[in-house]
Short mmCIF file of C-alpha atoms in Angstrom, two decimals:
data_model
loop_
_atom_site.label_atom_id
_atom_site.label_comp_id
_atom_site.label_asym_id
_atom_site.label_seq_id
_atom_site.Cartn_x
_atom_site.Cartn_y
_atom_site.Cartn_z
CA UNK T 1 4.81 -66.27 4.23
CA UNK T 2 1.28 -66.03 4.35
CA UNK T 3 -0.56 -68.80 5.84
CA UNK T 4 -3.22 -70.66 3.40
CA UNK T 5 -5.30 -71.49 6.05
CA UNK T 6 -6.23 -68.60 6.98
CA UNK T 7 -9.36 -66.56 5.78
CA UNK T 8 -8.18 -63.57 2.56
CA UNK T 9 -8.23 -60.11 4.74
CA UNK T 10 -10.23 -57.84 3.80
CA UNK T 11 -9.04 -54.15 3.99
CA UNK T 12 -11.40 -52.34 6.29
CA UNK T 13 -11.43 -49.02 4.22
CA UNK T 14 -12.14 -50.90 1.13
CA UNK T 15 -15.77 -52.71 2.45
CA UNK T 16 -16.74 -50.10 4.87
CA UNK T 17 -20.26 -48.95 3.10
CA UNK T 18 -19.89 -45.85 1.56
CA UNK T 19 -21.76 -43.11 3.82
CA UNK T 20 -25.48 -42.27 2.36
CA UNK T 21 -26.49 -39.61 0.35
CA UNK T 22 -27.65 -37.82 3.91
CA UNK T 23 -24.58 -38.12 5.88
CA UNK T 24 -22.59 -36.67 3.33
CA UNK T 25 -25.24 -33.44 2.65
CA UNK T 26 -24.47 -33.51 6.68
CA UNK T 27 -21.25 -33.60 6.74
CA UNK T 28 -19.23 -30.84 8.57
CA UNK T 29 -15.89 -29.23 7.84
CA UNK T 30 -14.36 -29.58 11.53
CA UNK T 31 -12.99 -26.07 12.54
CA UNK T 32 -9.57 -27.15 13.05
CA UNK T 33 -9.04 -27.06 9.55
CA UNK T 34 -10.90 -24.14 8.76
CA UNK T 35 -8.75 -22.26 10.71
CA UNK T 36 -5.63 -24.14 10.24
CA UNK T 37 -6.26 -23.72 6.17
CA UNK T 38 -6.76 -19.51 6.11
CA UNK T 39 -5.36 -17.42 4.09
CA UNK T 40 -3.97 -20.95 1.27
CA UNK T 41 -5.11 -20.46 -2.26
CA UNK T 42 -4.18 -22.34 -5.59
CA UNK T 43 -0.85 -20.59 -5.97
CA UNK T 44 -0.26 -18.21 -3.29
CA UNK T 45 -1.89 -17.32 -0.15
CA UNK T 46 -3.95 -14.43 1.45
CA UNK T 47 -1.53 -11.76 2.99
CA UNK T 48 -2.32 -11.05 6.29
CA UNK T 49 -2.16 -7.34 6.02
CA UNK T 50 -4.95 -5.41 8.10
CA UNK T 51 -5.07 -3.99 11.24
CA UNK T 52 -8.70 -2.71 13.72
CA UNK T 53 -8.34 0.26 11.70
CA UNK T 54 -8.85 -0.81 8.43
CA UNK T 55 -11.21 -3.90 9.58
CA UNK T 56 -13.27 -0.73 10.60
CA UNK T 57 -13.36 0.90 7.26
CA UNK T 58 -14.15 -2.02 5.85
CA UNK T 59 -17.25 -2.43 7.88
CA UNK T 60 -18.35 0.73 7.24
CA UNK T 61 -17.46 1.19 4.48
CA UNK T 62 -19.31 -1.01 3.16
CA UNK T 63 -22.45 0.19 4.86
CA UNK T 64 -22.62 3.44 5.38
CA UNK T 65 -24.10 5.24 2.17
CA UNK T 66 -26.51 2.14 0.69
CA UNK T 67 -29.10 3.30 2.56
CA UNK T 68 -29.14 6.71 3.14
CA UNK T 69 -27.36 7.85 -0.57
CA UNK T 70 -29.34 5.38 -2.50
CA UNK T 71 -32.36 3.56 -1.59
CA UNK T 72 -34.11 6.74 0.93
CA UNK T 73 -36.10 7.93 -1.59
CA UNK T 74 -37.53 4.72 -2.56
CA UNK T 75 -38.43 3.74 1.26
CA UNK T 76 -39.98 7.07 2.84
CA UNK T 77 -42.70 6.79 0.66
CA UNK T 78 -43.66 3.06 1.97
CA UNK T 79 -43.15 4.04 5.48
CA UNK T 80 -43.90 7.72 5.90
CA UNK T 81 -42.14 9.94 8.54
CA UNK T 82 -42.11 6.51 10.29
CA UNK T 83 -38.92 5.51 8.23
CA UNK T 84 -36.94 6.37 10.88
CA UNK T 85 -38.58 3.19 13.22
CA UNK T 86 -37.82 1.37 9.56
CA UNK T 87 -34.09 2.42 10.65
CA UNK T 88 -34.30 2.12 13.83
CA UNK T 89 -35.63 -1.87 13.63
CA UNK T 90 -33.25 -3.04 10.59
CA UNK T 91 -31.29 -1.82 13.06
CA UNK T 92 -31.76 -3.79 15.91
CA UNK T 93 -32.40 -6.84 13.21
CA UNK T 94 -28.76 -6.06 12.19
CA UNK T 95 -27.62 -6.05 15.86
CA UNK T 96 -29.04 -9.28 16.92
CA UNK T 97 -27.41 -11.27 13.80
CA UNK T 98 -24.36 -8.83 14.48
CA UNK T 99 -23.94 -10.44 17.69
CA UNK T 100 -23.45 -13.91 16.24
CA UNK T 101 -21.08 -12.63 13.81
CA UNK T 102 -18.92 -11.37 16.31
CA UNK T 103 -18.82 -14.56 18.38
CA UNK T 104 -18.05 -16.83 15.41
CA UNK T 105 -16.05 -14.52 13.66
CA UNK T 106 -13.89 -14.31 16.82
CA UNK T 107 -14.05 -18.03 17.01
CA UNK T 108 -13.73 -19.31 13.06
CA UNK T 109 -11.72 -16.25 11.86
CA UNK T 110 -11.60 -17.53 8.37
CA UNK T 111 -12.70 -15.59 4.98
CA UNK T 112 -15.88 -17.88 4.00
CA UNK T 113 -17.59 -15.61 6.43
CA UNK T 114 -21.05 -17.26 7.54
CA UNK T 115 -20.38 -19.70 4.34
CA UNK T 116 -17.69 -21.32 7.06
CA UNK T 117 -19.95 -21.12 9.93
CA UNK T 118 -22.72 -22.99 9.04
CA UNK T 119 -20.04 -25.98 7.11
CA UNK T 120 -18.17 -25.64 10.92
CA UNK T 121 -21.86 -26.63 12.60
CA UNK T 122 -24.98 -27.23 9.98
CA UNK T 123 -23.46 -29.14 7.51
CA UNK T 124 -22.00 -29.08 3.49
CA UNK T 125 -25.73 -28.49 2.43
CA UNK T 126 -26.37 -25.42 4.29
CA UNK T 127 -23.22 -24.32 3.76
CA UNK T 128 -23.90 -24.89 0.50
CA UNK T 129 -27.62 -22.73 0.20
CA UNK T 130 -25.92 -19.79 2.96
CA UNK T 131 -22.62 -19.54 0.66
CA UNK T 132 -25.16 -19.46 -2.47
CA UNK T 133 -26.97 -16.75 -0.60
CA UNK T 134 -23.94 -14.58 0.15
CA UNK T 135 -23.40 -14.70 -3.54
CA UNK T 136 -26.84 -13.02 -4.28
CA UNK T 137 -26.52 -10.19 -1.67
CA UNK T 138 -23.38 -9.03 -1.91
CA UNK T 139 -23.19 -9.44 -5.97
CA UNK T 140 -26.97 -8.21 -6.20
CA UNK T 141 -25.46 -4.80 -3.38
CA UNK T 142 -22.86 -4.24 -5.66
CA UNK T 143 -25.20 -3.83 -8.50
CA UNK T 144 -27.77 -1.85 -6.81
CA UNK T 145 -25.39 0.41 -5.03
CA UNK T 146 -23.80 1.25 -8.15
CA UNK T 147 -27.01 1.90 -9.97
CA UNK T 148 -27.38 4.74 -7.09
CA UNK T 149 -23.41 5.52 -8.60
CA UNK T 150 -24.95 6.56 -11.26
CA UNK T 151 -27.61 8.68 -10.47
CA UNK T 152 -25.56 10.95 -7.96
CA UNK T 153 -23.04 10.99 -10.96
CA UNK T 154 -25.23 13.08 -12.93
CA UNK T 155 -26.51 15.34 -10.36
CA UNK T 156 -22.72 15.78 -9.53
CA UNK T 157 -21.87 16.07 -13.90
CA UNK T 158 -25.31 19.09 -13.95
CA UNK T 159 -24.26 20.69 -11.10
CA UNK T 160 -20.63 21.06 -12.68
CA UNK T 161 -20.78 21.68 -15.77
CA UNK T 162 -24.50 22.14 -16.85
CA UNK T 163 -24.77 18.38 -18.75
CA UNK T 164 -26.01 15.42 -17.72
CA UNK T 165 -25.84 11.43 -19.41
CA UNK T 166 -28.39 10.40 -21.75
CA UNK T 167 -31.64 8.48 -19.86
CA UNK T 168 -30.09 5.58 -22.38
CA UNK T 169 -26.99 5.11 -21.43
CA UNK T 170 -27.65 6.20 -17.52
CA UNK T 171 -30.98 3.98 -17.19
CA UNK T 172 -31.63 0.01 -17.48
CA UNK T 173 -33.89 -1.41 -19.36
CA UNK T 174 -37.16 -1.11 -18.20
CA UNK T 175 -36.28 2.45 -16.14
CA UNK T 176 -36.47 4.57 -20.36
CA UNK T 177 -32.61 3.86 -21.40
CA UNK T 178 -30.83 0.61 -22.37
CA UNK T 179 -27.55 -0.11 -20.54
CA UNK T 180 -26.70 1.82 -17.58
CA UNK T 181 -22.63 2.64 -18.49
CA UNK T 182 -22.07 4.72 -14.92
CA UNK T 183 -22.99 1.24 -12.92
CA UNK T 184 -20.07 -0.53 -15.07
CA UNK T 185 -17.46 2.31 -14.42
CA UNK T 186 -17.91 2.40 -10.48
CA UNK T 187 -17.71 -1.77 -10.45
CA UNK T 188 -14.40 -1.59 -13.34
CA UNK T 189 -13.19 1.24 -10.82
CA UNK T 190 -13.65 -0.72 -7.49
CA UNK T 191 -11.92 -3.57 -9.33
CA UNK T 192 -9.20 -2.32 -10.36
CA UNK T 193 -8.02 -1.25 -6.70
CA UNK T 194 -9.11 -4.84 -5.46
CA UNK T 195 -6.58 -6.13 -8.05
CA UNK T 196 -4.07 -4.39 -6.09
CA UNK T 197 -4.77 -6.12 -2.70
CA UNK T 198 -6.13 -5.91 0.22
CA UNK T 199 -4.08 -2.85 1.71
CA UNK T 200 -4.25 -0.81 -1.33
CA UNK T 201 -8.64 -1.11 -1.84
CA UNK T 202 -8.00 -0.49 2.34
CA UNK T 203 -6.23 2.41 2.60
CA UNK T 204 -8.23 3.68 -1.04
CA UNK T 205 -11.29 2.91 1.03
CA UNK T 206 -10.55 4.87 3.62
CA UNK T 207 -9.92 7.73 2.42
CA UNK T 208 -13.81 7.43 0.97
CA UNK T 209 -15.20 6.57 4.13
CA UNK T 210 -13.86 9.84 6.09
CA UNK T 211 -15.56 11.72 2.73
CA UNK T 212 -18.85 10.48 3.09
CA UNK T 213 -19.50 10.22 7.36
CA UNK T 214 -18.61 14.40 6.44
CA UNK T 215 -20.52 14.76 3.98
CA UNK T 216 -23.51 13.07 6.58
CA UNK T 217 -22.16 15.59 9.35
CA UNK T 218 -22.53 18.64 6.84
CA UNK T 219 -26.21 17.04 5.22
CA UNK T 220 -27.50 17.15 8.95
CA UNK T 221 -25.66 20.41 9.57
CA UNK T 222 -27.51 22.54 6.52
CA UNK T 223 -31.13 19.84 6.03
CA UNK T 224 -31.43 20.86 9.96
CA UNK T 225 -32.67 24.22 8.85
CA UNK T 226 -34.80 23.44 6.71
CA UNK T 227 -36.54 21.32 9.46
CA UNK T 228 -40.39 21.83 10.24
CA UNK T 229 -42.16 19.74 12.46
CA UNK T 230 -45.53 19.61 10.24
CA UNK T 231 -43.73 16.89 8.27
CA UNK T 232 -43.95 14.63 11.32
CA UNK T 233 -47.35 15.11 11.40
CA UNK T 234 -48.83 11.49 11.04
CA UNK T 235 -46.49 10.21 11.51
CA UNK T 236 -47.21 6.08 10.45
CA UNK T 237 -50.03 6.83 7.69
CA UNK T 238 -48.78 3.29 6.39
CA UNK T 239 -49.06 1.23 9.35
CA UNK T 240 -46.75 -0.27 10.66
CA UNK T 241 -47.20 -2.89 7.61
CA UNK T 242 -45.13 -0.14 6.10
CA UNK T 243 -42.30 0.59 8.68
CA UNK T 244 -41.26 -3.33 8.45
CA UNK T 245 -42.03 -3.03 4.56
CA UNK T 246 -39.67 -0.06 4.33
CA UNK T 247 -36.87 -2.04 6.89
CA UNK T 248 -37.01 -4.99 5.11
CA UNK T 249 -35.82 -2.96 2.18
CA UNK T 250 -33.43 -0.78 4.14
CA UNK T 251 -32.21 -3.53 5.86
CA UNK T 252 -29.20 -4.72 2.74
CA UNK T 253 -28.03 -1.15 3.71
CA UNK T 254 -27.05 -3.44 6.92
CA UNK T 255 -24.64 -5.81 5.06
CA UNK T 256 -21.38 -4.22 6.29
CA UNK T 257 -20.04 -6.21 9.04
CA UNK T 258 -20.60 -9.32 7.22
CA UNK T 259 -17.83 -7.95 4.90
CA UNK T 260 -15.87 -6.84 7.77
CA UNK T 261 -16.29 -10.81 9.09
CA UNK T 262 -14.95 -11.49 5.15
CA UNK T 263 -11.48 -9.77 5.43
CA UNK T 264 -10.80 -12.93 8.53
CA UNK T 265 -7.99 -13.81 6.62
CA UNK T 266 -6.23 -10.70 5.86
CA UNK T 267 -6.25 -9.64 9.82
CA UNK T 268 -3.42 -9.19 11.31
CA UNK T 269 -5.68 -10.43 14.29
CA UNK T 270 -8.15 -11.42 13.65
CA UNK T 271 -9.57 -13.20 16.43
CA UNK T 272 -9.34 -9.94 18.71
CA UNK T 273 -10.13 -7.63 16.20
CA UNK T 274 -13.08 -8.94 14.00
CA UNK T 275 -15.72 -8.24 16.52
CA UNK T 276 -14.57 -4.94 17.94
CA UNK T 277 -14.98 -4.17 14.39
CA UNK T 278 -17.81 -5.61 13.29
CA UNK T 279 -19.87 -3.88 16.94
CA UNK T 280 -17.85 -0.78 16.72
CA UNK T 281 -19.33 -0.27 12.87
CA UNK T 282 -22.70 -1.46 13.31
CA UNK T 283 -22.85 1.66 16.02
CA UNK T 284 -21.70 4.57 14.07
CA UNK T 285 -24.05 3.08 11.13
CA UNK T 286 -27.00 3.00 12.78
CA UNK T 287 -26.38 6.49 14.60
CA UNK T 288 -25.79 8.16 10.93
CA UNK T 289 -28.53 6.59 9.49
CA UNK T 290 -30.96 7.53 11.93
CA UNK T 291 -29.91 11.77 12.19
CA UNK T 292 -30.14 11.81 7.93
CA UNK T 293 -33.07 10.20 7.97
CA UNK T 294 -35.18 11.68 10.79
CA UNK T 295 -33.38 15.06 8.92
CA UNK T 296 -34.66 14.56 5.59
CA UNK T 297 -38.22 14.25 6.45
CA UNK T 298 -38.47 17.01 9.12
CA UNK T 299 -37.14 18.96 5.73
CA UNK T 300 -38.87 17.47 2.98
CA UNK T 301 -42.82 16.61 3.08
CA UNK T 302 -42.54 12.77 3.00
CA UNK T 303 -45.19 12.98 0.11
CA UNK T 304 -42.72 14.58 -2.31
CA UNK T 305 -40.21 12.16 -2.00
CA UNK T 306 -40.02 10.37 -5.35
CA UNK T 307 -37.38 7.40 -6.82
CA UNK T 308 -34.71 9.27 -7.40
CA UNK T 309 -31.24 8.36 -5.81
CA UNK T 310 -29.93 11.27 -5.38
CA UNK T 311 -32.91 12.53 -3.05
CA UNK T 312 -30.27 14.18 -0.10
CA UNK T 313 -28.28 16.31 -2.94
CA UNK T 314 -32.65 17.13 -3.58
CA UNK T 315 -33.21 18.47 -0.52
CA UNK T 316 -29.36 19.94 0.22
CA UNK T 317 -30.79 22.24 -2.72
CA UNK T 318 -34.78 22.85 -1.94
CA UNK T 319 -33.25 23.97 1.82
CA UNK T 320 -30.37 26.39 0.70
CA UNK T 321 -31.93 27.28 -3.05
CA UNK T 322 -28.19 27.42 -3.94
CA UNK T 323 -26.90 24.21 -6.03
CA UNK T 324 -24.16 24.60 -4.92
CA UNK T 325 -24.81 22.44 -1.81
CA UNK T 326 -26.34 19.86 -3.32
CA UNK T 327 -23.90 19.59 -6.18
CA UNK T 328 -20.92 19.17 -3.48
CA UNK T 329 -22.86 16.68 -0.73
CA UNK T 330 -23.44 15.05 -5.34
CA UNK T 331 -19.74 14.70 -4.90
CA UNK T 332 -19.25 13.36 -1.62
CA UNK T 333 -21.51 10.41 -2.59
CA UNK T 334 -19.85 9.66 -5.24
CA UNK T 335 -16.74 8.98 -3.45
CA UNK T 336 -18.83 7.31 -0.72
CA UNK T 337 -20.92 5.36 -2.67
CA UNK T 338 -17.36 3.79 -4.87
CA UNK T 339 -16.82 2.41 -1.28
CA UNK T 340 -19.95 0.46 -1.04
CA UNK T 341 -19.38 -1.00 -3.95
CA UNK T 342 -15.29 -1.80 -3.47
CA UNK T 343 -15.96 -2.91 0.44
CA UNK T 344 -18.88 -5.80 -0.95
CA UNK T 345 -17.04 -6.82 -4.30
CA UNK T 346 -14.08 -7.63 -1.98
CA UNK T 347 -16.36 -9.25 0.16
CA UNK T 348 -17.76 -11.21 -2.55
CA UNK T 349 -14.58 -12.78 -4.08
CA UNK T 350 -13.38 -13.65 -0.31
CA UNK T 351 -16.26 -15.24 -0.32
CA UNK T 352 -16.42 -17.43 -3.65
CA UNK T 353 -12.58 -18.12 -2.49
CA UNK T 354 -13.60 -19.99 0.22
CA UNK T 355 -16.51 -21.90 -1.35
CA UNK T 356 -13.88 -22.68 -4.20
CA UNK T 357 -11.08 -23.72 -1.80
CA UNK T 358 -13.46 -26.64 -0.37
CA UNK T 359 -14.24 -27.74 -3.91
CA UNK T 360 -17.72 -26.71 -3.99
CA UNK T 361 -16.67 -23.88 -6.98
CA UNK T 362 -14.28 -24.14 -9.66
CA UNK T 363 -10.48 -23.24 -8.71
CA UNK T 364 -10.47 -20.58 -10.29
CA UNK T 365 -11.78 -18.72 -7.90
CA UNK T 366 -9.41 -19.86 -5.05
CA UNK T 367 -6.02 -18.61 -7.68
CA UNK T 368 -4.25 -16.24 -5.55
CA UNK T 369 -1.14 -13.90 -7.59
CA UNK T 370 2.43 -14.42 -5.59
CA UNK T 371 2.98 -10.86 -5.80
CA UNK T 372 -0.26 -8.86 -4.79
CA UNK T 373 -1.44 -11.51 -2.43
CA UNK T 374 -5.03 -11.07 -4.05
CA UNK T 375 -6.98 -13.16 -5.85
CA UNK T 376 -6.62 -11.74 -9.73
CA UNK T 377 -9.18 -14.85 -11.63
CA UNK T 378 -11.61 -14.45 -9.25
CA UNK T 379 -12.28 -10.17 -9.02
CA UNK T 380 -11.80 -9.99 -13.01
CA UNK T 381 -15.38 -12.46 -12.95
CA UNK T 382 -16.63 -11.28 -10.32
CA UNK T 383 -17.07 -7.76 -11.16
CA UNK T 384 -17.73 -7.98 -14.72
CA UNK T 385 -20.81 -10.30 -13.68
CA UNK T 386 -21.59 -7.44 -10.95
CA UNK T 387 -20.89 -4.32 -14.05
CA UNK T 388 -22.63 -5.92 -16.70
CA UNK T 389 -25.58 -6.57 -13.87
CA UNK T 390 -25.66 -3.13 -12.15
CA UNK T 391 -26.22 -1.86 -15.67
CA UNK T 392 -29.05 -3.99 -17.09
CA UNK T 393 -31.57 -4.65 -14.02
CA UNK T 394 -33.06 -1.62 -11.82
CA UNK T 395 -32.52 -0.41 -8.54
CA UNK T 396 -36.12 -1.64 -7.10
CA UNK T 397 -35.58 -4.98 -7.94
CA UNK T 398 -31.72 -5.46 -6.76
CA UNK T 399 -32.56 -4.22 -3.15
CA UNK T 400 -35.07 -5.71 -2.13
CA UNK T 401 -33.13 -9.74 -4.08
CA UNK T 402 -30.27 -8.66 -2.02
CA UNK T 403 -32.96 -8.15 0.96
CA UNK T 404 -34.12 -11.59 0.90
CA UNK T 405 -30.50 -13.49 0.09
CA UNK T 406 -29.01 -11.10 3.09
CA UNK T 407 -32.03 -12.30 6.01
CA UNK T 408 -31.98 -16.00 5.08
CA UNK T 409 -28.26 -15.89 5.96
CA UNK T 410 -27.84 -13.87 8.94
CA UNK T 411 -30.63 -16.13 9.74
CA UNK T 412 -28.50 -18.86 9.90
CA UNK T 413 -25.71 -17.59 11.40
CA UNK T 414 -27.81 -16.91 14.72
CA UNK T 415 -28.52 -20.56 14.17
CA UNK T 416 -24.88 -21.41 13.71
CA UNK T 417 -23.77 -20.14 17.17
CA UNK T 418 -26.01 -21.62 19.24
CA UNK T 419 -24.74 -24.96 17.86
CA UNK T 420 -21.31 -24.43 18.27
CA UNK T 421 -22.40 -23.58 21.18
CA UNK T 422 -23.07 -26.73 22.16
CA UNK T 423 -21.49 -28.78 20.14
CA UNK T 424 -18.14 -27.54 21.43
CA UNK T 425 -17.98 -25.12 24.10
CA UNK T 426 -15.10 -26.14 25.06
CA UNK T 427 -13.79 -23.25 22.63
CA UNK T 428 -11.92 -20.42 23.09
CA UNK T 429 -14.33 -16.85 21.85
CA UNK T 430 -12.25 -13.91 22.12
CA UNK T 431 -16.31 -12.47 22.43
CA UNK T 432 -19.63 -14.52 23.46
CA UNK T 433 -23.03 -13.27 22.67
CA UNK T 434 -24.86 -12.35 25.87
CA UNK T 435 -28.34 -13.83 27.34
CA UNK T 436 -27.72 -16.76 24.62
CA UNK T 437 -29.48 -18.29 22.87
CA UNK T 438 -32.19 -15.56 23.72
CA UNK T 439 -30.35 -13.04 21.39
CA UNK T 440 -29.85 -15.76 18.79
CA UNK T 441 -33.61 -16.57 18.47
CA UNK T 442 -34.31 -12.83 18.71
CA UNK T 443 -32.06 -12.07 15.59
CA UNK T 444 -33.69 -14.83 13.98
CA UNK T 445 -36.80 -14.58 14.20
CA UNK T 446 -36.07 -10.33 13.30
CA UNK T 447 -34.66 -12.01 9.78
CA UNK T 448 -37.76 -14.02 9.21
CA UNK T 449 -40.38 -11.49 10.18
CA UNK T 450 -38.45 -8.68 7.80
CA UNK T 451 -38.39 -11.78 4.92
CA UNK T 452 -41.84 -11.91 5.14
CA UNK T 453 -42.04 -8.23 4.51
CA UNK T 454 -41.39 -8.77 1.56
CA UNK T 455 -42.98 -8.73 -2.20
CA UNK T 456 -44.35 -12.39 -3.90
CA UNK T 457 -42.19 -10.98 -6.89
CA UNK T 458 -38.85 -11.02 -4.59
CA UNK T 459 -39.87 -14.18 -2.95
CA UNK T 460 -40.21 -15.71 -6.62
CA UNK T 461 -36.88 -14.36 -7.46
CA UNK T 462 -35.35 -15.87 -4.32
CA UNK T 463 -37.12 -19.27 -5.02
CA UNK T 464 -35.41 -19.79 -8.26
CA UNK T 465 -31.94 -18.34 -7.84
CA UNK T 466 -32.57 -21.07 -4.70
CA UNK T 467 -33.34 -24.07 -7.32
CA UNK T 468 -30.40 -23.30 -9.56
CA UNK T 469 -27.77 -22.91 -7.22
CA UNK T 470 -29.31 -26.42 -5.71
CA UNK T 471 -28.89 -28.10 -9.60
CA UNK T 472 -25.16 -27.00 -8.80
CA UNK T 473 -24.55 -27.69 -6.20
CA UNK T 474 -26.10 -31.73 -7.09
CA UNK T 475 -24.23 -31.99 -10.05
CA UNK T 476 -20.99 -29.84 -9.67
CA UNK T 477 -20.18 -29.38 -5.68
CA UNK T 478 -21.60 -32.65 -4.67
CA UNK T 479 -19.44 -34.60 -6.12
CA UNK T 480 -16.33 -32.54 -6.22
CA UNK T 481 -16.35 -31.13 -2.09
CA UNK T 482 -13.59 -32.00 -1.12
CA UNK T 483 -14.75 -33.33 2.63
CA UNK T 484 -15.64 -36.29 -0.92
CA UNK T 485 -12.54 -37.38 -1.78
CA UNK T 486 -10.82 -40.02 -0.29
CA UNK T 487 -7.67 -38.38 1.56
CA UNK T 488 -9.73 -35.76 3.35
CA UNK T 489 -12.09 -39.05 5.14
CA UNK T 490 -10.83 -37.76 8.63
CA UNK T 491 -12.07 -34.03 8.61
CA UNK T 492 -15.36 -36.10 8.87
CA UNK T 493 -15.07 -37.13 12.47
CA UNK T 494 -15.90 -34.06 14.40
CA UNK T 495 -12.79 -33.25 16.50
CA UNK T 496 -13.44 -33.09 20.43
#
């Protein structure tokens, strides 16, 4: 029986004041919970079917091709022969960030990539900003690469059938067309592979990666025959500003290792294999990029480069005097660039999968098909959005928008690795960034420097994108976050 003379009992939970806005924005998701939830979705789970080979191929597939096959024609007029230096600078920037990615991927092997790393270290608002940047990075990158795929498809059709698609159907508004149909088609083809599951997509990607490497080696072997040392006179005609501007544009072609980190919940041994795949793929890609750029500029005066996205095929034709080699390279490029679309689209869907599981975006993005183990609705929505974007927006604007989203996300990852070292030093790490915090600081500095090299228009677009994202977060994500629910209040306490 209750003692009626005793003061009324108040539940501590009921009377505890709710956390303030600042506390809610800074709430972090413990690493242990991130890892424990790995693979879990609405109605099913992702399947762990990817080994080191498949992960490396995903990383190379998402990286190799974009900067060489697509954007080289735009980067050379900005830097001149020093475009090779632009690739090196972009590669070094990527390397510093890749070291941080490798450590975090081995420590927090989950699908959200830098979004999840930020959630565990810097809080929900920063994680949302990072995730919103990843949506820009991946989604717009898919569209940008798809535009270049259409250029090479036209080269292939011209060399084999003597016909090309009319501009109204192969170029977006502003570039002389109405609708870029090839760009939409390649996105839909990639969507078809992804709907079959991660293992099937990885097999198709591996074949395409082998083809693209063979194509670039062939280009170097033939292009070097037209090499003229005089093309390297006045190596840096537009100064260091031109080199950094070209490097900022080319940087979006180094996002492949980021795509590999999104496979953390579908890797057989993510903690061991993800760091290895990230570093191995970046080394291979950087070497190939620099070699191909050096041969291309040596074989063709830099002033003769145009905005054509099929510049390598044109160089092959010019050097040999035969259309066969250009046509062959165009065929390889059609296959190669399709693999970039496939793997980057994969990364986009997995980032949204992680954000949806945390409640920050609608649940439809985390629904998993029980038979294929793939987030089908997520894949369909993202593919249709990216396909329409590719069909309607010019390549140059897409490439720069992708670069700024990538650089911002990478800068946050360099911060996250230092924060996690200080807050959770006891956590086991299968890879450690050497000379930390010096190298992460360099990675952060390079990212900020290259962001400053982008145009004012790009910054305006980025600012508008971030404003839209913050509105969405405060209207939807902030209130529906799983960390905001009473039954998950215990996860707000950081485990020691």
